[in-house]
PDB file of C-alpha atoms and ligand atoms in Angstrom:
ATOM      1  CA  MET A 112      22.356 -45.522 -16.725  1.00 80.00           C
ATOM      2  CA  ARG A 113      22.251 -47.324 -14.184  1.00 95.00           C
ATOM      3  CA  GLN A 114      18.012 -47.599 -13.029  1.00 97.00           C
ATOM      4  CA  LYS A 115      17.220 -46.051  -9.766  1.00 98.00           C
ATOM      5  CA  ILE A 116      15.128 -48.153  -7.502  1.00 98.00           C
ATOM      6  CA  VAL A 117      13.478 -46.800  -4.141  1.00 98.00           C
ATOM      7  CA  ALA A 118      12.512 -49.820  -2.477  1.00 98.00           C
ATOM      8  CA  GLY A 119       9.981 -50.833   0.880  1.00 98.00           C
ATOM      9  CA  ASN A 120      11.009 -52.941   3.074  1.00 98.00           C
ATOM     10  CA  TRP A 121       7.655 -53.073   5.327  1.00 98.00           C
ATOM     11  CA  LYS A 122       9.152 -55.869   7.886  1.00 98.00           C
ATOM     12  CA  MET A 123       6.206 -57.571   9.948  1.00 98.00           C
ATOM     13  CA  ASN A 124       4.046 -54.265  10.026  1.00 98.00           C
ATOM     14  CA  THR A 125       0.927 -53.430   8.723  1.00 98.00           C
ATOM     15  CA  THR A 126      -2.157 -56.098   8.348  1.00 98.00           C
ATOM     16  CA  PRO A 127      -2.915 -57.127   5.288  1.00 98.00           C
ATOM     17  CA  ALA A 128      -5.905 -54.418   4.627  1.00 98.00           C
ATOM     18  CA  GLU A 129      -3.420 -51.858   5.512  1.00 98.00           C
ATOM     19  CA  GLY A 130      -1.024 -53.013   3.709  1.00 98.00           C
ATOM     20  CA  GLU A 131      -3.389 -52.994   0.749  1.00 98.00           C
ATOM     21  CA  ALA A 132      -4.353 -49.597   1.654  1.00 98.00           C
ATOM     22  CA  LEU A 133      -0.868 -48.684   1.756  1.00 98.00           C
ATOM     23  CA  ALA A 134       0.392 -49.939  -1.613  1.00 98.00           C
ATOM     24  CA  LYS A 135      -2.864 -48.373  -2.706  1.00 98.00           C
ATOM     25  CA  ALA A 136      -2.037 -44.899  -1.547  1.00 98.00           C
ATOM     26  CA  VAL A 137       1.509 -45.060  -3.113  1.00 98.00           C
ATOM     27  CA  VAL A 138      -0.183 -45.689  -6.587  1.00 98.00           C
ATOM     28  CA  ALA A 139      -2.353 -43.246  -6.193  1.00 98.00           C
ATOM     29  CA  ALA A 140       1.132 -40.811  -5.790  1.00 98.00           C
ATOM     30  CA  SER A 141       3.592 -42.634  -7.871  1.00 97.00           C
ATOM     31  CA  SER A 142       2.923 -40.351 -10.597  1.00 96.00           C
ATOM     32  CA  GLU A 143       4.832 -37.586  -9.005  1.00 95.00           C
ATOM     33  CA  VAL A 144       8.474 -39.816  -9.312  1.00 97.00           C
ATOM     34  CA  LYS A 145       9.831 -40.068 -12.513  1.00 95.00           C
ATOM     35  CA  GLY A 146      12.490 -42.354 -13.584  1.00 97.00           C
ATOM     36  CA  VAL A 147      13.138 -44.062 -10.270  1.00 98.00           C
ATOM     37  CA  THR A 148      11.767 -48.034  -9.794  1.00 98.00           C
ATOM     38  CA  LEU A 149       9.678 -48.276  -6.977  1.00 98.00           C
ATOM     39  CA  ILE A 150       9.083 -51.435  -5.708  1.00 98.00           C
ATOM     40  CA  LEU A 151       7.494 -53.103  -2.360  1.00 99.00           C
ATOM     41  CA  GLY A 152       8.869 -55.555  -0.020  1.00 99.00           C
ATOM     42  CA  VAL A 153       6.286 -56.803   1.760  1.00 98.00           C
ATOM     43  CA  PRO A 154       4.691 -59.694   3.913  1.00 98.00           C
ATOM     44  CA  PHE A 155       4.293 -63.077   2.661  1.00 98.00           C
ATOM     45  CA  THR A 156       0.495 -62.575   3.790  1.00 98.00           C
ATOM     46  CA  HIS A 157       0.342 -59.448   1.749  1.00 98.00           C
ATOM     47  CA  LEU A 158       1.648 -60.776  -1.398  1.00 98.00           C
ATOM     48  CA  CYS A 159      -2.112 -60.999  -2.770  1.00 98.00           C
ATOM     49  CA  PRO A 160      -4.196 -57.837  -1.698  1.00 98.00           C
ATOM     50  CA  VAL A 161      -0.295 -55.990  -2.405  1.00 98.00           C
ATOM     51  CA  SER A 162       0.129 -57.435  -6.001  1.00 98.00           C
ATOM     52  CA  LYS A 163      -3.840 -56.544  -6.681  1.00 98.00           C
ATOM     53  CA  ALA A 164      -3.278 -52.927  -5.425  1.00 98.00           C
ATOM     54  CA  ILE A 165      -0.339 -51.924  -7.979  1.00 98.00           C
ATOM     55  CA  ALA A 166      -2.130 -53.965 -10.664  1.00 98.00           C
ATOM     56  CA  GLY A 167      -1.840 -51.719 -13.472  1.00 97.00           C
ATOM     57  CA  SER A 168       0.646 -49.553 -12.871  1.00 98.00           C
ATOM     58  CA  ASP A 169       4.777 -49.200 -12.696  1.00 97.00           C
ATOM     59  CA  VAL A 170       4.906 -50.562  -8.993  1.00 98.00           C
ATOM     60  CA  LYS A 171       6.722 -53.106  -8.322  1.00 98.00           C
ATOM     61  CA  LEU A 172       6.379 -56.281  -5.916  1.00 98.00           C
ATOM     62  CA  SER A 173       8.698 -57.442  -3.846  1.00 99.00           C
ATOM     63  CA  ALA A 174       9.041 -60.839  -0.657  1.00 98.00           C
ATOM     64  CA  GLN A 175      11.705 -60.529   1.993  1.00 98.00           C
ATOM     65  CA  ASP A 176      12.505 -63.518   1.917  1.00 98.00           C
ATOM     66  CA  CYS A 177      12.243 -67.625   0.803  1.00 98.00           C
ATOM     67  CA  SER A 178      13.062 -70.729   1.282  1.00 98.00           C
ATOM     68  CA  ALA A 179      16.459 -71.843   0.241  1.00 98.00           C
ATOM     69  CA  HIS A 180      14.283 -75.527  -0.507  1.00 98.00           C
ATOM     70  CA  ASP A 181      11.976 -75.681  -3.634  1.00 98.00           C
ATOM     71  CA  LYS A 182       9.297 -77.753  -1.848  1.00 98.00           C
ATOM     72  CA  GLY A 183       8.873 -79.938   0.918  1.00 98.00           C
ATOM     73  CA  ALA A 184       8.580 -80.625   4.356  1.00 98.00           C
ATOM     74  CA  TYR A 185       9.785 -77.256   5.684  1.00 98.00           C
ATOM     75  CA  THR A 186       6.675 -76.521   8.188  1.00 98.00           C
ATOM     76  CA  GLY A 187       6.227 -72.870   7.805  1.00 97.00           C
ATOM     77  CA  GLU A 188       8.346 -72.178   4.696  1.00 98.00           C
ATOM     78  CA  VAL A 189       7.627 -70.468   1.787  1.00 98.00           C
ATOM     79  CA  ALA A 190       8.999 -71.253  -1.830  1.00 98.00           C
ATOM     80  CA  ALA A 191       9.979 -68.625  -4.401  1.00 98.00           C
ATOM     81  CA  SER A 192       7.697 -70.756  -6.747  1.00 98.00           C
ATOM     82  CA  MET A 193       4.944 -69.241  -4.373  1.00 98.00           C
ATOM     83  CA  ILE A 194       5.707 -66.032  -4.457  1.00 98.00           C
ATOM     84  CA  ALA A 195       6.528 -65.314  -8.463  1.00 98.00           C
ATOM     85  CA  PRO A 196       2.915 -66.358  -9.506  1.00 98.00           C
ATOM     86  CA  PHE A 197       2.062 -63.171  -7.162  1.00 98.00           C
ATOM     87  CA  GLY A 198       3.522 -61.703  -9.727  1.00 97.00           C
ATOM     88  CA  ALA A 199       6.772 -60.593  -7.705  1.00 98.00           C
ATOM     89  CA  GLY A 200       9.228 -59.880  -9.140  1.00 98.00           C
ATOM     90  CA  TYR A 201      11.787 -59.390  -6.464  1.00 98.00           C
ATOM     91  CA  VAL A 202      13.029 -60.845  -3.403  1.00 99.00           C
ATOM     92  CA  ILE A 203      14.879 -59.079  -0.191  1.00 98.00           C
ATOM     93  CA  LEU A 204      18.092 -61.711   0.797  1.00 98.00           C
ATOM     94  CA  GLY A 205      20.420 -61.724   3.088  1.00 98.00           C
ATOM     95  CA  HIS A 206      18.651 -58.465   5.428  1.00 98.00           C
ATOM     96  CA  SER A 207      20.603 -58.128   8.508  1.00 97.00           C
ATOM     97  CA  GLU A 208      17.763 -59.364  10.946  1.00 97.00           C
ATOM     98  CA  ARG A 209      17.652 -62.642   8.674  1.00 97.00           C
ATOM     99  CA  ARG A 210      21.267 -63.248   9.061  1.00 97.00           C
ATOM    100  CA  GLU A 211      20.932 -62.125  13.060  1.00 95.00           C
ATOM    101  CA  TYR A 212      17.981 -63.364  13.807  1.00 97.00           C
ATOM    102  CA  HIS A 213      17.582 -66.308  12.447  1.00 97.00           C
ATOM    103  CA  GLY A 214      21.769 -67.246  11.658  1.00 97.00           C
ATOM    104  CA  GLU A 215      21.365 -66.957   7.752  1.00 98.00           C
ATOM    105  CA  ASP A 216      24.521 -67.526   6.283  1.00 98.00           C
ATOM    106  CA  SER A 217      26.675 -67.492   2.784  1.00 98.00           C
ATOM    107  CA  ALA A 218      25.510 -71.113   2.443  1.00 98.00           C
ATOM    108  CA  ILE A 219      21.918 -70.694   3.492  1.00 98.00           C
ATOM    109  CA  LEU A 220      21.744 -67.230   1.060  1.00 98.00           C
ATOM    110  CA  ASN A 221      23.538 -69.174  -1.660  1.00 98.00           C
ATOM    111  CA  GLU A 222      20.864 -71.636  -1.880  1.00 98.00           C
ATOM    112  CA  LYS A 223      18.284 -68.981  -1.279  1.00 98.00           C
ATOM    113  CA  MET A 224      19.679 -67.227  -4.650  1.00 98.00           C
ATOM    114  CA  LYS A 225      19.445 -70.335  -6.583  1.00 98.00           C
ATOM    115  CA  GLN A 226      15.725 -70.627  -5.762  1.00 98.00           C
ATOM    116  CA  ALA A 227      15.301 -67.188  -6.601  1.00 98.00           C
ATOM    117  CA  TYR A 228      17.120 -67.316  -9.535  1.00 98.00           C
ATOM    118  CA  ALA A 229      15.364 -70.060 -10.693  1.00 98.00           C
ATOM    119  CA  ASN A 230      11.823 -68.277 -10.017  1.00 98.00           C
ATOM    120  CA  GLY A 231      12.049 -65.646 -11.979  1.00 98.00           C
ATOM    121  CA  LEU A 232      13.033 -63.091  -8.699  1.00 98.00           C
ATOM    122  CA  ALA A 233      15.466 -60.510  -9.125  1.00 98.00           C
ATOM    123  CA  PRO A 234      17.286 -60.429  -5.822  1.00 98.00           C
ATOM    124  CA  ILE A 235      17.840 -57.545  -3.391  1.00 99.00           C
ATOM    125  CA  TYR A 236      21.034 -58.648  -1.820  1.00 98.00           C
ATOM    126  CA  CYS A 237      22.003 -57.308   1.698  1.00 98.00           C
ATOM    127  CA  VAL A 238      24.919 -56.172   2.681  1.00 98.00           C
ATOM    128  CA  GLY A 239      26.737 -54.179   5.575  1.00 97.00           C
ATOM    129  CA  GLU A 240      28.369 -54.108   8.589  1.00 97.00           C
ATOM    130  CA  LYS A 241      27.878 -53.941  12.598  1.00 95.00           C
ATOM    131  CA  LEU A 242      28.797 -51.222  14.828  1.00 92.00           C
ATOM    132  CA  GLU A 243      32.176 -52.480  15.770  1.00 93.00           C
ATOM    133  CA  GLU A 244      32.853 -54.081  13.008  1.00 95.00           C
ATOM    134  CA  ARG A 245      32.817 -50.501  11.660  1.00 93.00           C
ATOM    135  CA  GLU A 246      34.698 -49.299  14.591  1.00 91.00           C
ATOM    136  CA  ALA A 247      37.434 -52.100  14.602  1.00 94.00           C
ATOM    137  CA  GLY A 248      37.798 -50.969  10.493  1.00 95.00           C
ATOM    138  CA  LYS A 249      36.797 -54.207   8.942  1.00 97.00           C
ATOM    139  CA  HIS A 250      33.482 -52.616   7.299  1.00 97.00           C
ATOM    140  CA  PHE A 251      35.158 -52.921   3.797  1.00 98.00           C
ATOM    141  CA  ASP A 252      36.157 -57.132   4.546  1.00 98.00           C
ATOM    142  CA  VAL A 253      33.427 -57.555   6.151  1.00 98.00           C
ATOM    143  CA  VAL A 254      31.305 -56.669   2.899  1.00 98.00           C
ATOM    144  CA  THR A 255      33.980 -57.663   0.366  1.00 98.00           C
ATOM    145  CA  LYS A 256      33.362 -61.783   1.927  1.00 98.00           C
ATOM    146  CA  GLN A 257      29.597 -60.889   2.433  1.00 98.00           C
ATOM    147  CA  ILE A 258      29.461 -60.754  -1.967  1.00 98.00           C
ATOM    148  CA  GLU A 259      32.475 -63.069  -2.435  1.00 98.00           C
ATOM    149  CA  GLU A 260      30.841 -65.574  -0.388  1.00 98.00           C
ATOM    150  CA  VAL A 261      27.483 -65.430  -2.327  1.00 98.00           C
ATOM    151  CA  VAL A 262      26.983 -63.220  -5.686  1.00 98.00           C
ATOM    152  CA  PHE A 263      30.845 -64.161  -6.954  1.00 98.00           C
ATOM    153  CA  ASN A 264      28.804 -67.900  -7.914  1.00 98.00           C
ATOM    154  CA  LEU A 265      26.177 -65.962  -9.840  1.00 98.00           C
ATOM    155  CA  SER A 266      26.614 -66.542 -13.209  1.00 98.00           C
ATOM    156  CA  ASP A 267      26.719 -63.348 -15.790  1.00 98.00           C
ATOM    157  CA  GLU A 268      23.258 -63.844 -16.590  1.00 98.00           C
ATOM    158  CA  GLN A 269      22.234 -64.400 -13.174  1.00 98.00           C
ATOM    159  CA  PHE A 270      25.149 -61.131 -11.907  1.00 98.00           C
ATOM    160  CA  ASP A 271      22.187 -58.784 -14.944  1.00 98.00           C
ATOM    161  CA  LYS A 272      19.725 -59.489 -12.632  1.00 98.00           C
ATOM    162  CA  LEU A 273      21.253 -58.523  -9.417  1.00 98.00           C
ATOM    163  CA  VAL A 274      20.230 -55.513  -6.727  1.00 98.00           C
ATOM    164  CA  VAL A 275      22.777 -55.223  -3.931  1.00 98.00           C
ATOM    165  CA  ALA A 276      21.697 -52.835  -0.332  1.00 98.00           C
ATOM    166  CA  TYR A 277      24.077 -51.294   1.464  1.00 98.00           C
ATOM    167  CA  GLU A 278      22.301 -51.355   4.674  1.00 96.00           C
ATOM    168  CA  PRO A 279      25.069 -50.421   7.727  1.00 94.00           C
ATOM    169  CA  VAL A 280      23.966 -52.416  10.641  1.00 92.00           C
ATOM    170  CA  TRP A 281      24.504 -49.672  13.306  1.00 91.00           C
ATOM    171  CA  ALA A 282      21.726 -47.431  11.441  1.00 90.00           C
ATOM    172  CA  ILE A 283      19.174 -49.657  10.620  1.00 87.00           C
ATOM    173  CA  GLY A 284      16.202 -48.266  12.253  1.00 84.00           C
ATOM    174  CA  THR A 285      18.668 -46.109  15.107  1.00 86.00           C
ATOM    175  CA  GLY A 286      18.294 -43.068  13.121  1.00 82.00           C
ATOM    176  CA  LYS A 287      21.221 -44.051  12.674  1.00 83.00           C
ATOM    177  CA  THR A 288      22.483 -42.287   9.132  1.00 84.00           C
ATOM    178  CA  ALA A 289      26.024 -42.994   6.928  1.00 86.00           C
ATOM    179  CA  THR A 290      27.121 -39.795   6.118  1.00 93.00           C
ATOM    180  CA  ALA A 291      27.076 -39.532   2.271  1.00 95.00           C
ATOM    181  CA  ASP A 292      30.237 -39.849   2.186  1.00 96.00           C
ATOM    182  CA  GLN A 293      30.372 -42.500   4.304  1.00 95.00           C
ATOM    183  CA  ALA A 294      27.767 -44.535   1.899  1.00 96.00           C
ATOM    184  CA  GLN A 295      29.436 -43.424  -1.323  1.00 98.00           C
ATOM    185  CA  GLU A 296      32.932 -44.297  -0.037  1.00 97.00           C
ATOM    186  CA  ILE A 297      31.941 -47.871   0.338  1.00 97.00           C
ATOM    187  CA  HIS A 298      29.293 -48.698  -2.728  1.00 98.00           C
ATOM    188  CA  ALA A 299      32.062 -47.067  -4.798  1.00 98.00           C
ATOM    189  CA  HIS A 300      34.155 -50.325  -2.628  1.00 98.00           C
ATOM    190  CA  ILE A 301      30.853 -52.819  -3.543  1.00 98.00           C
ATOM    191  CA  ARG A 302      30.920 -51.744  -7.443  1.00 98.00           C
ATOM    192  CA  LYS A 303      35.198 -52.238  -7.105  1.00 98.00           C
ATOM    193  CA  VAL A 304      34.569 -55.844  -5.823  1.00 98.00           C
ATOM    194  CA  LEU A 305      31.976 -57.011  -8.217  1.00 98.00           C
ATOM    195  CA  ALA A 306      33.763 -55.513 -10.643  1.00 98.00           C
ATOM    196  CA  SER A 307      37.060 -57.893  -9.585  1.00 98.00           C
ATOM    197  CA  LYS A 308      34.374 -60.820 -10.682  1.00 98.00           C
ATOM    198  CA  PHE A 309      31.819 -60.076 -13.273  1.00 98.00           C
ATOM    199  CA  GLY A 310      33.781 -56.478 -15.052  1.00 98.00           C
ATOM    200  CA  ALA A 311      32.051 -53.994 -17.149  1.00 97.00           C
ATOM    201  CA  LYS A 312      28.937 -55.095 -15.914  1.00 97.00           C
ATOM    202  CA  ALA A 313      29.251 -53.847 -12.666  1.00 98.00           C
ATOM    203  CA  GLU A 314      28.911 -50.254 -13.926  1.00 98.00           C
ATOM    204  CA  ASN A 315      24.947 -51.535 -14.210  1.00 98.00           C
ATOM    205  CA  THR A 316      24.349 -52.575 -10.852  1.00 98.00           C
ATOM    206  CA  PRO A 317      22.318 -50.727  -8.583  1.00 98.00           C
ATOM    207  CA  ILE A 318      23.330 -50.282  -5.069  1.00 98.00           C
ATOM    208  CA  LEU A 319      21.098 -49.202  -2.925  1.00 98.00           C
ATOM    209  CA  TYR A 320      22.128 -47.138   0.631  1.00 97.00           C
ATOM    210  CA  GLY A 321      19.606 -48.383   3.576  1.00 96.00           C
ATOM    211  CA  GLY A 322      19.521 -47.362   7.502  1.00 94.00           C
ATOM    212  CA  SER A 323      17.605 -44.452   8.711  1.00 92.00           C
ATOM    213  CA  CYS A 324      17.323 -43.132   4.420  1.00 95.00           C
ATOM    214  CA  LYS A 325      14.025 -40.803   5.359  1.00 96.00           C
ATOM    215  CA  PRO A 326      12.680 -37.523   3.253  1.00 97.00           C
ATOM    216  CA  SER A 327      14.904 -35.376   5.264  1.00 96.00           C
ATOM    217  CA  ASN A 328      18.770 -36.890   4.021  1.00 95.00           C
ATOM    218  CA  ALA A 329      17.769 -38.612   1.357  1.00 97.00           C
ATOM    219  CA  ALA A 330      18.361 -36.374  -1.432  1.00 97.00           C
ATOM    220  CA  GLU A 331      22.383 -35.658  -0.369  1.00 97.00           C
ATOM    221  CA  ILE A 332      23.029 -39.339  -0.197  1.00 97.00           C
ATOM    222  CA  PHE A 333      20.850 -40.317  -3.230  1.00 98.00           C
ATOM    223  CA  SER A 334      23.841 -37.669  -4.554  1.00 97.00           C
ATOM    224  CA  LYS A 335      26.553 -39.925  -4.302  1.00 97.00           C
ATOM    225  CA  ALA A 336      28.195 -41.140  -7.930  1.00 97.00           C
ATOM    226  CA  ASP A 337      27.606 -44.951  -7.309  1.00 98.00           C
ATOM    227  CA  VAL A 338      24.000 -44.766  -4.561  1.00 98.00           C
ATOM    228  CA  ASP A 339      21.677 -45.507  -6.807  1.00 98.00           C
ATOM    229  CA  GLY A 340      18.338 -45.310  -4.286  1.00 98.00           C
ATOM    230  CA  GLY A 341      17.197 -46.887  -1.639  1.00 98.00           C
ATOM    231  CA  LEU A 342      16.470 -49.918   0.719  1.00 98.00           C
ATOM    232  CA  ILE A 343      13.774 -48.216   3.162  1.00 98.00           C
ATOM    233  CA  GLY A 344      12.303 -49.339   7.006  1.00 97.00           C
ATOM    234  CA  GLY A 345      10.110 -47.310   8.784  1.00 97.00           C
ATOM    235  CA  ALA A 346       9.959 -44.594   6.236  1.00 98.00           C
ATOM    236  CA  ALA A 347       8.555 -47.159   3.852  1.00 98.00           C
ATOM    237  CA  LEU A 348       5.282 -47.193   6.079  1.00 98.00           C
ATOM    238  CA  LYS A 349       3.704 -43.987   5.392  1.00 98.00           C
ATOM    239  CA  ALA A 350       3.575 -43.182   1.699  1.00 98.00           C
ATOM    240  CA  GLU A 351       3.863 -39.652   1.714  1.00 98.00           C
ATOM    241  CA  ASP A 352       7.268 -40.224   2.905  1.00 98.00           C
ATOM    242  CA  PHE A 353       8.268 -43.112   0.918  1.00 98.00           C
ATOM    243  CA  ILE A 354       7.102 -40.802  -2.675  1.00 98.00           C
ATOM    244  CA  ALA A 355       8.800 -37.640  -1.320  1.00 98.00           C
ATOM    245  CA  ILE A 356      12.027 -40.155  -0.672  1.00 98.00           C
ATOM    246  CA  ALA A 357      11.649 -41.328  -4.363  1.00 98.00           C
ATOM    247  CA  LYS A 358      11.298 -37.558  -5.423  1.00 98.00           C
ATOM    248  CA  ALA A 359      14.707 -36.514  -3.723  1.00 97.00           C
ATOM    249  CA  PHE A 360      17.530 -37.698  -6.533  1.00 90.00           C
TER     250      PHE A 360
HETATM  251  P1  PGA B 128      15.183 -48.481   8.235  1.00 93.36           P
HETATM  252  O1  PGA B 128      15.513 -49.969   7.703  1.00 93.36           O
HETATM  253  O2  PGA B 128      15.119 -47.051   6.895  1.00 93.36           O
HETATM  254  O3  PGA B 128      13.743 -48.661   9.280  1.00 93.36           O
HETATM  255  O4  PGA B 128      16.009 -48.211   9.271  1.00 93.36           O
HETATM  256  C1  PGA B 128      16.397 -50.002   6.860  1.00 93.36           C
HETATM  257  C2  PGA B 128      16.057 -51.764   6.276  1.00 93.36           C
HETATM  258  O5  PGA B 128      16.257 -52.362   7.307  1.00 93.36           O
HETATM  259  O6  PGA B 128      15.990 -52.354   5.036  1.00 93.36           O
END
């Protein structure tokens, strides 16, 4: 059976102290969640306090990005090798906000993937189309390209650790959610594209849905065969909502 995952993407929210308190609240309620891996995707500055807050629990830690370089004169960048020592097991890569505001393309993301794997971080690789792309019926092609140009460069061994997140850009932070059927349709497509390269292994890849996922709609979305969990932005900032989403399976 595929791993079920509910991952929070805190983005640039909370002070370190607030983040620590949020992580503690998630840990305190995490015993209510069965059979679902909980991951907290926190700002770099929060890796230290949050790693302490989740120590001894089953809650996992993720960064939201890493540098494409291993070290050196890259002011303001944070290397994967600086993230891993905090006990982080994951890194979100290719989020649409990074693609849009920081010009991240497949060439950069290939380098970031290499850095992540070299340092033992499993990528949560985000794909998804913009509104105009969906309206033009190009959403299947867009995600296919985002996968082919990056995921297809992974070795079989690397692929085994990959998590994919489908996040339609038009649904992120907008309150608009893809319908459960829209999510299933494209998740099944993503799995088919993955299988065209990696064969039956694609059956084991967790594919998460992201985009205005909340306690009220999570159960319906998670009920679909190829939806293995969620990447949660806004609703991950309240422990109660985050846990309610994880209990929606
Ligand atoms: P949202 O963000 O849940 O606030 O829409 C999801 C994401 O961008 O990961």
